[in-house]
Short mmCIF file of C-alpha atoms in Angstrom, two decimals:
data_model
loop_
_atom_site.label_atom_id
_atom_site.label_comp_id
_atom_site.label_asym_id
_atom_site.label_seq_id
_atom_site.Cartn_x
_atom_site.Cartn_y
_atom_site.Cartn_z
CA MET A 2 31.22 -9.78 9.34
CA ALA A 3 30.68 -9.35 13.01
CA LYS A 4 27.20 -8.13 13.79
CA SER A 5 26.36 -5.43 16.28
CA ILE A 6 24.20 -6.50 19.24
CA LEU A 7 21.53 -4.06 18.11
CA SER A 8 21.17 -5.65 14.68
CA ARG A 9 20.82 -9.27 15.82
CA GLY A 10 17.40 -10.58 14.80
CA ASN A 11 16.25 -7.10 13.79
CA LYS A 12 15.45 -6.51 10.15
CA TYR A 13 15.44 -2.74 10.53
CA ARG A 14 19.05 -2.31 11.64
CA ASN A 15 22.12 -2.33 9.45
CA PRO A 16 24.78 -4.87 10.45
CA ASN A 17 26.64 -2.07 12.20
CA GLY A 18 23.66 -1.25 14.44
CA THR A 19 22.36 1.92 12.73
CA PHE A 20 18.78 2.31 11.51
CA THR A 21 18.04 1.33 7.92
CA ALA A 22 16.51 3.85 5.53
CA ALA A 23 13.13 2.09 5.75
CA ALA A 24 13.06 2.38 9.55
CA ILE A 25 13.89 6.07 9.37
CA ARG A 26 11.10 6.67 6.83
CA ALA A 27 8.58 4.76 8.96
CA ARG A 28 9.44 6.77 12.07
CA GLN A 29 9.62 10.10 10.30
CA PRO A 30 5.89 11.10 10.61
CA PHE A 31 6.11 10.69 14.40
CA ALA A 32 9.65 11.96 14.94
CA ALA A 33 8.90 15.61 15.77
CA ARG A 34 6.08 14.88 18.22
CA ASN A 35 8.02 12.10 19.90
CA ALA A 36 11.02 14.39 20.31
CA VAL A 37 8.87 17.07 21.98
CA VAL A 38 7.24 14.55 24.34
CA GLY A 39 10.63 12.99 25.12
CA LEU A 40 12.22 16.34 25.90
CA GLY A 41 9.22 17.28 28.05
CA LEU A 42 9.49 14.10 30.13
CA LEU A 43 13.24 14.44 30.42
CA SER A 44 13.08 18.05 31.59
CA PHE A 45 10.32 17.22 34.11
CA CYS A 46 12.42 14.40 35.61
CA GLY A 47 15.50 16.60 35.65
CA PHE A 48 13.57 19.35 37.40
CA CYS A 49 12.35 16.90 40.06
CA TYR A 50 15.88 15.70 40.78
CA LEU A 51 17.28 19.23 40.98
CA TRP A 52 14.51 20.41 43.25
CA ALA A 53 14.97 17.41 45.56
CA TYR A 54 18.73 17.95 45.68
CA GLN A 55 18.54 21.58 46.55
CA SER A 56 15.79 21.07 49.14
CA PHE A 57 17.63 18.31 51.04
CA THR A 58 21.09 19.91 51.30
CA PRO A 59 22.16 20.03 55.01
CA ASP A 60 20.38 22.81 56.87
CA ASP A 61 22.23 25.31 59.05
CA PHE A 62 20.98 24.88 62.68
CA GLY A 63 23.35 27.54 64.06
CA ASP A 64 20.49 29.87 64.99
CA VAL A 65 18.59 27.24 67.00
CA PRO A 66 18.98 28.06 70.72
CA ILE A 67 20.31 25.14 72.78
CA PRO A 68 19.54 25.15 76.56
CA PRO A 69 22.79 25.42 78.65
CA LEU A 70 23.90 22.25 80.59
CA ASP A 71 25.90 22.19 83.82
CA GLU A 72 29.08 20.09 84.44
CA GLU A 73 27.30 17.21 86.23
CA GLN A 74 24.88 16.54 83.43
CA ILE A 75 27.69 16.61 80.87
CA ASN A 76 29.69 14.03 82.83
CA LYS A 77 26.63 11.75 83.12
CA LEU A 78 26.08 11.87 79.40
CA LYS A 79 29.75 11.13 78.78
CA GLU A 80 29.61 8.06 81.05
CA LYS A 81 26.65 6.71 79.15
CA ARG A 82 28.60 7.05 75.91
CA THR A 83 31.64 5.13 77.13
CA MET B 12 -6.67 4.89 -26.81
CA ASN B 13 -8.42 1.56 -26.78
CA ARG B 14 -8.55 0.78 -23.10
CA VAL B 15 -9.23 -2.94 -23.42
CA ALA B 16 -6.42 -3.68 -25.87
CA ALA B 17 -4.03 -1.56 -23.87
CA PHE B 18 -4.82 -3.45 -20.73
CA GLN B 19 -4.35 -6.82 -22.38
CA ARG B 20 -0.90 -5.80 -23.51
CA PHE B 21 -0.20 -4.46 -20.06
CA GLN B 22 -1.06 -7.81 -18.51
CA ARG B 23 1.13 -9.76 -20.85
CA PHE B 24 4.07 -7.58 -19.89
CA HIS B 25 3.34 -6.77 -16.25
CA GLY B 26 1.04 -9.60 -15.11
CA PHE B 27 1.32 -11.15 -11.71
CA HIS B 28 2.28 -14.55 -13.16
CA ARG B 29 5.78 -13.11 -13.09
CA PHE B 30 5.49 -12.73 -9.33
CA HIS B 31 4.51 -16.38 -8.92
CA ARG B 32 7.77 -17.38 -10.45
CA LEU B 33 9.78 -14.85 -8.51
CA HIS B 34 8.30 -15.95 -5.26
CA LYS B 35 9.27 -19.56 -5.85
CA SER B 36 12.82 -18.61 -6.67
CA ILE B 37 13.41 -16.68 -3.47
CA ASN B 38 16.73 -17.73 -2.15
CA ARG B 39 16.66 -17.55 1.60
CA SER B 40 20.41 -17.69 1.94
CA ILE B 41 21.56 -15.12 4.42
CA HIS B 42 23.99 -12.62 3.12
CA THR B 43 27.48 -13.74 3.99
CA SER B 44 30.41 -11.52 3.39
CA ASN B 45 33.96 -12.48 4.21
CA ALA B 46 35.22 -8.95 4.28
CA ARG B 47 36.77 -7.95 7.59
CA HIS B 48 36.02 -4.48 8.78
CA GLY B 49 37.82 -2.41 11.34
CA PHE B 50 36.22 -2.42 14.77
CA LEU B 51 36.12 1.36 15.06
CA ARG B 52 34.64 1.88 11.63
CA GLU B 53 31.94 -0.60 12.50
CA PHE B 54 31.34 0.87 15.95
CA PHE B 55 30.68 4.33 14.56
CA GLY B 56 28.49 2.97 11.78
CA LEU B 57 30.72 4.12 8.97
CA ASP B 58 30.20 1.01 6.85
CA SER B 59 27.05 0.87 4.81
CA ALA B 60 25.27 -2.46 4.48
CA GLU B 61 26.65 -3.79 1.21
CA THR B 62 24.82 -6.66 -0.41
CA GLY B 63 25.81 -8.42 -3.59
CA ASP B 64 23.31 -7.40 -6.25
CA ARG B 65 21.76 -4.24 -4.90
CA PRO B 66 19.64 -2.44 -7.51
CA THR B 67 20.88 1.08 -8.19
CA GLU B 68 20.35 3.59 -10.93
CA LYS B 69 23.73 2.66 -12.39
CA ASN B 70 23.13 -1.06 -12.83
CA ARG B 71 19.45 -0.84 -13.85
CA PHE B 72 19.29 2.08 -16.23
CA GLY B 73 19.70 1.65 -19.98
CA MET B 74 18.09 2.44 -23.31
CA MET B 75 15.09 0.18 -23.85
CA GLU B 76 16.07 -0.75 -27.39
CA ASP B 77 19.59 -1.84 -26.36
CA SER B 78 18.41 -3.83 -23.36
CA PRO B 79 19.85 -7.34 -22.93
CA ILE B 80 16.34 -8.54 -22.06
CA PRO B 81 14.39 -9.57 -25.21
CA GLU B 82 10.98 -8.70 -23.70
CA ILE B 83 12.02 -5.08 -23.19
CA ARG B 84 13.52 -4.79 -26.68
CA LYS B 85 10.23 -6.10 -28.08
CA ARG B 86 8.31 -3.55 -26.09
CA ALA B 87 10.46 -0.74 -27.48
CA GLU B 88 9.73 -2.03 -30.98
CA PHE B 89 6.00 -2.08 -30.24
CA ILE B 90 6.11 1.54 -29.08
CA LYS B 91 7.92 2.56 -32.24
CA SER B 92 5.42 0.79 -34.47
CA HIS B 93 2.21 1.83 -32.71
CA ALA B 94 2.66 5.09 -30.81
CA LEU B 95 2.59 8.59 -32.25
CA CYS B 96 4.79 11.53 -31.31
CA PRO B 97 2.75 14.07 -29.28
CA VAL B 98 4.40 17.06 -31.01
CA THR B 99 4.65 16.10 -34.68
CA ASN B 100 2.00 13.33 -34.75
CA LYS B 101 4.43 11.13 -36.69
CA PRO B 102 5.64 7.66 -35.66
CA ILE B 103 8.13 7.57 -32.79
CA ARG B 104 11.75 7.17 -33.84
CA PHE B 105 13.71 8.97 -31.13
CA THR B 106 14.60 7.55 -27.72
CA CYS B 107 14.77 10.10 -24.92
CA PRO B 108 18.33 9.75 -23.55
CA LYS B 109 17.19 10.89 -20.10
CA SER B 110 14.56 8.20 -19.61
CA GLY B 111 15.66 5.48 -22.05
CA VAL B 112 12.11 5.22 -23.42
CA PRO B 113 11.18 6.00 -27.05
CA THR B 114 9.03 9.15 -26.78
CA HIS B 115 9.27 11.44 -29.84
CA HIS B 116 9.71 11.51 -33.60
CA ASP B 117 13.08 13.25 -33.61
CA GLU B 118 15.40 15.23 -31.37
CA ALA B 119 13.89 18.60 -32.34
CA ALA B 120 10.43 17.45 -31.25
CA TRP B 121 11.88 16.06 -28.02
CA LYS B 122 13.53 19.39 -27.22
CA SER B 123 10.46 21.46 -28.08
CA ASP B 124 7.91 19.40 -26.11
CA LYS B 125 7.08 21.91 -23.37
CA LYS B 126 4.69 19.68 -21.41
CA TYR B 127 7.27 16.90 -21.26
CA TRP B 128 9.85 19.15 -19.64
CA GLU B 129 7.52 21.15 -17.41
CA GLU B 130 5.92 18.10 -15.85
CA GLN B 131 9.27 16.28 -15.75
CA LYS B 132 7.69 13.21 -17.28
CA TRP B 133 11.10 11.80 -18.09
CA ARG B 134 11.72 11.16 -14.40
CA GLN B 135 8.73 8.87 -14.10
CA LEU B 136 9.46 7.19 -17.44
CA LYS B 137 13.01 6.57 -16.29
CA GLU B 138 11.81 5.02 -13.04
CA SER B 139 9.33 2.85 -14.90
CA ASN B 140 12.10 1.71 -17.25
CA MET B 141 14.45 0.88 -14.37
CA TYR B 142 11.81 -1.00 -12.36
CA ASP B 143 10.99 -3.20 -15.34
CA VAL B 144 14.66 -4.08 -15.76
CA ASP B 145 14.96 -4.75 -12.04
CA LEU B 146 12.01 -7.18 -12.06
CA ARG B 147 13.74 -9.19 -14.78
CA SER B 148 17.22 -8.97 -13.29
CA GLY B 149 16.99 -12.29 -11.46
CA ARG B 150 18.15 -10.88 -8.12
CA ASP B 151 16.79 -12.19 -4.80
CA PHE B 152 13.45 -10.70 -3.83
CA PRO B 153 13.30 -10.81 -0.01
CA GLU B 154 10.54 -8.17 -0.16
CA LEU B 155 8.13 -10.84 -1.42
CA ASP B 156 8.70 -12.85 1.72
CA PHE B 157 5.45 -11.94 3.46
CA PRO B 158 4.87 -12.15 7.22
CA GLY B 159 2.45 -14.58 8.86
CA PRO B 160 -0.67 -13.90 10.95
CA THR B 161 -0.79 -10.78 13.12
CA MET B 162 -0.24 -11.46 16.81
CA ASP B 163 -2.91 -10.39 19.30
CA ASP B 164 -0.89 -7.53 20.73
CA GLN B 165 0.55 -6.36 17.42
CA MET B 166 -0.70 -2.96 16.29
CA VAL B 167 -0.50 -2.31 12.57
CA ASN B 168 -0.08 1.29 11.47
CA LEU B 169 -1.87 1.96 8.18
CA LEU B 170 -0.75 5.56 7.74
CA ASN B 171 1.33 4.78 4.66
CA TRP B 172 3.39 2.02 3.07
CA ASP B 173 6.46 2.64 5.24
CA THR B 174 4.63 2.40 8.55
CA TYR B 175 2.70 -0.65 7.37
CA PHE B 176 5.83 -2.54 6.33
CA TYR B 177 7.59 -1.51 9.53
CA THR B 178 4.82 -2.54 11.91
CA ARG B 179 4.18 -5.82 10.07
CA ASN B 180 7.92 -6.57 10.09
CA TYR B 181 8.49 -7.02 6.37
CA THR B 182 12.06 -7.02 5.17
CA SER B 183 13.59 -3.56 5.37
CA MET B 184 12.87 -1.92 2.02
CA ASP B 185 15.55 0.69 1.71
CA SER B 186 15.39 1.54 -1.98
CA GLU B 187 12.49 2.51 -4.21
CA PHE B 188 13.22 -0.58 -6.31
CA GLN B 189 12.21 -2.84 -3.44
CA LEU B 190 9.17 -0.71 -2.67
CA ALA B 191 8.06 -0.92 -6.30
CA VAL B 192 8.09 -4.72 -6.26
CA ALA B 193 6.23 -5.10 -2.96
CA THR B 194 3.72 -2.28 -3.33
CA LYS B 195 2.64 -3.36 -6.82
CA MET B 196 1.64 -6.73 -5.44
CA LEU B 197 0.07 -5.51 -2.18
CA THR B 198 -1.74 -2.45 -3.50
CA TYR B 199 -5.02 -4.34 -4.04
CA PRO B 200 -5.42 -5.94 -0.58
CA LEU B 201 -4.02 -2.89 1.22
CA THR B 202 -6.22 -0.39 -0.60
CA MET B 203 -9.14 -2.41 0.72
CA ALA B 204 -7.71 -2.69 4.23
CA ALA B 205 -7.00 1.04 4.45
CA VAL B 206 -10.64 2.02 3.86
CA LEU B 207 -11.99 -0.68 6.12
CA ASP B 208 -9.63 -0.42 9.07
CA GLN B 209 -10.67 1.41 12.23
CA TYR B 210 -7.45 3.44 12.07
CA SER B 211 -7.91 4.35 8.44
CA PRO B 212 -5.59 7.00 6.93
CA TYR B 213 -8.61 8.83 5.46
CA ASN B 214 -9.81 11.47 7.90
CA LEU B 215 -13.25 12.96 8.24
CA LYS B 216 -13.85 16.25 6.42
CA PRO B 217 -12.50 18.92 6.60
CA ARG B 218 -9.26 17.21 7.68
CA GLY B 219 -9.58 14.51 5.03
CA PRO B 220 -11.69 13.24 2.14
CA LEU B 221 -14.15 11.13 4.15
CA THR B 222 -17.71 12.48 4.33
CA LEU B 223 -20.16 11.87 7.17
CA GLU B 224 -22.07 9.37 5.02
CA GLY B 225 -18.75 7.64 4.33
CA LEU B 226 -18.07 7.33 8.03
CA LYS B 227 -21.54 5.80 8.54
CA SER B 228 -20.89 3.13 5.93
CA ALA B 229 -17.39 2.42 7.20
CA ALA B 230 -18.66 2.25 10.79
CA ALA B 231 -21.22 -0.39 9.82
CA LEU B 232 -18.49 -2.56 8.28
CA ARG B 233 -16.13 -1.98 11.20
CA TYR B 234 -18.85 -3.10 13.59
CA THR B 235 -18.52 -6.54 11.99
CA LEU B 236 -14.78 -6.46 11.37
CA PHE B 237 -13.84 -5.56 14.94
CA PRO B 238 -16.24 -7.32 17.32
CA GLU B 239 -16.50 -5.86 20.80
CA LYS B 240 -15.81 -9.12 22.59
CA LYS B 241 -12.11 -9.84 22.73
CA ASN B 242 -12.08 -13.48 21.82
CA GLY B 243 -15.70 -14.26 21.12
CA PRO B 244 -17.21 -14.58 17.68
CA SER B 245 -18.51 -11.61 15.76
CA TRP B 246 -22.23 -10.83 15.95
CA GLN B 247 -22.75 -12.59 12.65
CA ALA B 248 -22.10 -16.27 12.50
CA ASP B 249 -24.32 -17.40 9.64
CA ARG B 250 -22.22 -16.12 6.75
CA PRO B 251 -18.82 -14.49 6.08
CA MET B 252 -18.37 -10.85 5.01
CA ARG B 253 -18.41 -10.47 1.25
CA PHE B 254 -16.20 -8.05 -0.63
CA PHE B 255 -17.23 -7.97 -4.29
CA ILE B 256 -14.41 -7.19 -6.67
CA VAL B 257 -16.31 -6.36 -9.84
CA GLY B 258 -14.59 -6.22 -13.22
CA ALA B 259 -11.62 -8.15 -11.82
CA ARG B 260 -8.64 -8.51 -14.12
CA MET B 261 -5.19 -8.18 -12.54
CA GLU B 262 -6.69 -8.85 -9.10
CA SER B 263 -7.72 -12.38 -10.04
CA GLN B 264 -4.13 -13.21 -10.97
CA LEU B 265 -2.89 -12.16 -7.57
CA PRO B 266 -1.54 -15.15 -5.61
CA TRP B 267 -3.26 -16.35 -2.47
CA HIS B 268 -0.60 -15.23 -0.05
CA ALA B 269 -1.14 -11.60 -1.13
CA TRP B 270 -4.85 -11.81 -0.27
CA CYS B 271 -3.91 -13.45 3.04
CA GLN B 272 -2.32 -10.16 4.04
CA LEU B 273 -5.82 -8.63 3.95
CA ALA B 274 -7.25 -11.41 6.12
CA PHE B 275 -4.38 -11.11 8.62
CA LEU B 276 -5.40 -7.52 9.35
CA PHE B 277 -8.93 -8.65 10.34
CA PRO B 278 -8.21 -11.88 12.21
CA LYS B 279 -11.58 -12.12 13.96
CA THR B 280 -13.76 -12.11 10.88
CA LYS B 281 -14.38 -14.55 8.07
CA ILE B 282 -14.01 -12.89 4.69
CA GLU B 283 -15.18 -14.01 1.27
CA LEU B 284 -13.70 -12.21 -1.75
CA VAL B 285 -16.02 -12.49 -4.74
CA PHE B 286 -14.36 -11.86 -8.10
CA ILE B 287 -16.87 -10.99 -10.80
CA GLY B 288 -16.35 -10.31 -14.50
CA PRO B 289 -15.41 -12.03 -17.76
CA GLU B 290 -11.74 -12.04 -16.73
CA ALA B 291 -12.30 -12.98 -13.11
CA TYR B 292 -10.96 -16.52 -13.21
CA TRP B 293 -7.28 -16.99 -13.96
CA ASP B 294 -6.26 -20.57 -14.49
CA ARG B 295 -2.97 -20.76 -12.62
CA LYS B 296 -1.76 -23.86 -14.45
CA GLU B 297 -2.60 -22.93 -18.03
CA LYS B 298 -2.02 -19.21 -17.44
CA VAL B 299 -5.13 -18.05 -19.25
CA TYR B 300 -8.41 -16.43 -18.27
CA LYS B 301 -11.16 -19.05 -18.36
CA ARG B 302 -14.91 -18.82 -18.65
CA ILE B 303 -16.59 -21.09 -16.13
CA GLU B 304 -20.15 -22.41 -16.02
CA ASN B 305 -20.88 -21.97 -12.34
CA ASN B 306 -18.90 -20.29 -9.63
CA ILE B 307 -15.67 -21.72 -8.23
CA SER B 308 -14.79 -21.33 -4.58
CA GLU B 309 -11.32 -21.73 -3.13
CA ARG B 310 -10.85 -21.89 0.62
CA VAL B 311 -7.46 -20.39 1.43
CA ASN B 312 -7.62 -20.71 5.20
CA GLU B 313 -10.12 -20.60 8.03
CA ASN B 314 -10.86 -16.92 7.50
CA LEU B 315 -10.55 -16.43 3.76
CA ILE B 316 -12.54 -17.75 0.80
CA LEU B 317 -12.03 -16.68 -2.81
CA THR B 318 -15.02 -17.11 -5.12
CA TYR B 319 -15.03 -16.54 -8.88
CA TYR B 320 -17.94 -15.76 -11.22
CA THR B 321 -17.22 -15.13 -14.89
CA SER B 322 -20.59 -13.59 -15.78
CA TYR B 323 -21.32 -9.90 -15.70
CA PHE B 324 -22.49 -8.50 -12.37
CA HIS B 325 -25.88 -7.39 -13.69
CA THR B 326 -26.86 -10.90 -14.87
CA LEU B 327 -25.98 -12.35 -11.47
CA HIS B 328 -27.71 -9.50 -9.68
CA ASN B 329 -30.86 -9.83 -11.74
CA SER B 330 -31.09 -13.56 -11.08
CA GLY B 331 -30.71 -12.82 -7.36
CA ASP B 332 -27.50 -14.82 -6.80
CA PHE B 333 -26.17 -12.48 -4.14
CA MET B 334 -29.40 -11.61 -2.32
CA PRO B 335 -29.70 -10.45 0.36
CA TYR B 336 -27.16 -7.66 0.58
CA ASP B 337 -26.30 -6.22 3.96
CA PRO B 338 -24.37 -2.95 4.44
CA TYR B 339 -22.94 -4.40 7.67
CA LEU B 340 -21.39 -7.30 5.75
CA ASP B 341 -20.86 -6.36 2.11
CA ALA B 342 -18.85 -3.83 0.13
CA PHE B 343 -17.96 -3.35 -3.53
CA PHE B 344 -14.48 -2.63 -4.83
CA LEU B 345 -13.90 -1.55 -8.42
CA PHE B 346 -10.19 -1.40 -9.25
CA HIS B 347 -9.72 0.93 -12.24
CA PRO B 348 -13.09 -0.01 -13.76
CA GLY B 349 -13.15 2.68 -16.44
CA LEU B 350 -16.77 3.51 -15.64
CA GLY B 351 -16.78 6.41 -18.06
CA SER B 352 -14.52 4.99 -20.78
CA PRO B 353 -16.20 4.57 -24.17
CA GLU B 354 -15.51 0.81 -24.40
CA SER B 355 -17.10 -0.25 -21.14
CA LYS B 356 -19.66 2.50 -20.40
CA ALA B 357 -22.59 0.46 -21.70
CA ASP B 358 -21.92 -2.54 -19.44
CA TRP B 359 -21.41 -0.41 -16.35
CA LEU B 360 -24.68 1.38 -17.01
CA LYS B 361 -26.40 -1.96 -16.41
CA SER B 362 -24.32 -2.91 -13.34
CA VAL B 363 -24.15 0.31 -11.34
CA PRO B 364 -27.93 0.42 -10.50
CA GLY B 365 -27.43 -2.95 -8.82
CA PHE B 366 -24.63 -1.56 -6.65
CA LEU B 367 -26.74 1.43 -5.69
CA GLU B 368 -29.78 -0.69 -4.89
CA SER B 369 -27.77 -2.76 -2.40
CA LYS B 370 -26.96 0.38 -0.30
CA CYS B 371 -23.47 -1.05 0.26
CA PRO B 372 -20.43 1.21 -0.18
CA ILE B 373 -18.70 1.20 -3.58
CA TYR B 374 -14.98 2.04 -3.59
CA VAL B 375 -13.47 2.97 -6.96
CA THR B 376 -9.82 3.50 -7.91
CA GLY B 377 -8.22 5.03 -10.98
CA PHE B 378 -4.91 4.85 -12.84
CA HIS B 379 -4.33 8.61 -12.73
CA ARG B 380 -6.20 11.83 -12.02
CA ASP B 381 -7.84 12.12 -15.47
CA ASP B 382 -8.88 8.47 -15.52
CA MET B 383 -10.53 8.83 -12.13
CA LEU B 384 -12.22 12.13 -12.99
CA GLN B 385 -13.71 10.51 -16.09
CA ASP B 386 -15.37 7.90 -13.86
CA TRP B 387 -16.32 10.50 -11.25
CA ASN B 388 -18.02 12.70 -13.85
CA TRP B 389 -19.76 9.75 -15.47
CA VAL B 390 -21.23 8.63 -12.14
CA HIS B 391 -22.44 12.17 -11.47
CA ASP B 392 -23.95 12.54 -14.93
CA ASN B 393 -25.93 9.34 -14.65
CA PHE B 394 -26.77 8.77 -10.99
CA LYS B 395 -26.48 12.14 -9.28
CA GLU B 396 -29.89 11.94 -7.62
CA GLU B 397 -29.54 8.37 -6.41
CA MET B 398 -26.21 8.42 -4.62
CA ASP B 399 -24.29 9.75 -1.64
CA ILE B 400 -20.57 10.50 -1.80
CA LEU B 401 -18.54 8.54 0.74
CA ILE B 402 -14.96 9.54 -0.13
CA GLU B 403 -14.21 12.53 -2.32
CA PRO B 404 -11.54 12.10 -5.01
CA THR B 405 -8.20 11.72 -3.29
CA GLU B 406 -4.83 10.13 -3.75
CA ASN B 407 -4.78 6.56 -2.48
CA ALA B 408 -2.41 6.11 0.46
CA PHE B 409 -1.70 2.57 -0.72
CA LYS B 410 -1.13 3.12 -4.42
CA SER B 411 1.50 1.08 -6.21
CA THR B 412 4.72 3.11 -6.18
CA LYS B 413 5.83 1.50 -9.44
CA TRP B 414 5.37 3.88 -12.35
CA GLU B 415 3.94 2.41 -15.56
CA PHE B 416 3.37 3.88 -19.00
CA ASN B 417 1.01 3.09 -21.83
CA ASP B 418 2.67 1.34 -24.80
CA SER B 419 0.55 3.08 -27.40
CA ASN B 420 1.17 6.48 -25.80
CA PRO B 421 4.35 6.52 -23.68
CA GLN B 422 3.45 9.95 -22.31
CA GLU B 423 0.43 8.53 -20.51
CA ILE B 424 2.03 7.68 -17.16
CA TYR B 425 0.14 6.05 -14.33
CA GLN B 426 0.30 3.91 -11.18
CA LEU B 427 -2.03 1.11 -10.13
CA ASN B 428 -4.75 2.35 -7.75
CA GLN B 429 -3.30 5.85 -7.72
CA GLN B 430 -6.60 7.63 -7.07
CA LEU B 431 -9.61 6.76 -4.95
CA PHE B 432 -13.24 7.77 -4.46
CA ALA B 433 -16.37 6.11 -3.11
CA PHE B 434 -20.14 6.39 -3.36
CA ARG B 435 -23.29 4.56 -2.24
CA GLY B 436 -26.98 4.33 -3.03
CA LYS B 437 -28.92 7.09 -1.31
CA ARG B 438 -30.96 6.16 1.71
CA HIS B 439 -34.26 7.98 1.93
CA HIS B 440 -35.24 8.96 5.43
CA ILE B 441 -38.92 8.64 6.15
CA THR B 442 -40.31 11.83 7.63
CA THR B 443 -43.80 12.28 8.92
#
């Protein structure tokens, strides 16, 4: 029978990769606390990502006043570009 | 019930010599199945792990008297000829169809036995019956394939049997049949380890049974067991720690590799296990208990020595064989000693003052609640003024999960090391 990658060399996995009954029993006393800690960490990380995303979305600079330029200056700048 | 005779019968039927044979016959062949399974079924984990001769209720349960195994048929006959029905007080003739064990005189008595039904004793009797069949079934016993030394970075969790087996990487014990085989053998070393370990499952009062005095004693032993220096020697180099197992019977039959599991949990300390009592030395070749003139010492490995004395503890104590005692190095373990039982009371009355005088902790286990309370009350009646309580009566976290019953009274159901308590000689503080 083909063995799952997870079960190779691991006594506490069934050949199909799932946990055996003994592994589930051994983890049971810690399961609830671990789930709470895991969810806490996950939600903290998720919050960080969301906050970063929303704070770095392109800003609108439409209200920033730009000093007016005359024709000569514009032509000079254009020459530099080309 | 005559405790001594009952125990001798128990040993003939349940003794650890059976385990010696089992362990040799372990077939390490890896399970090979030619069956082809669908990829999807396998991917979603729909196939259960099927092995050839997996013990289940179906293939292990049967009436004791119709069992194909002669030993079990003989045992059923013994029950019928020696035990009395608890309801009618007549000889037992009727086999409970729910448990397969002969329990009552006739069907009417079986139906009317209120205690039997209220406490659901038939469940435990049934389990006991099935476990005994399983041990004699001749299947492979991978659960007796014990792991080697603990690695430096390996943490062992001693909360209960499951976490211990998991963190020590034993074979995965999925059914209670497998647990029964392994825990019966390891209950003695692990009961000791659980009280001694720094992450013991017994919490300080009020969260657990451990008293402040108990923590003091345990802390002294842990100071030696877990030296502060990482790789250096412990503070004591002149002699190993001694754990006295007084009144040893089944314990002395236990094979070396079971005691090694105790030493593996304390890799930095040298340990000497001292077995004391008339049945302390089990001759492994002749399979009998032997009386020996002097002590015999067996060195198992660098860290573990087993020593046997077949005299009573009080004679050795009075001649000063074990002097000096040191509460940082020594502890006493009494595995179901029957301190208060009528047959052995008189001998214990001579030995217990020696334990108390040493000021070392004394850990006592019992077969069941009543057995332990008998000892507990006896100790209180006789030595109340001279002792401190270390652990109040509690259920042992590392009891054997295999149920057993008494042949001369099948309704007396018990487990090895099911209950635990501890005491110690009182220390008098000098006040000015």
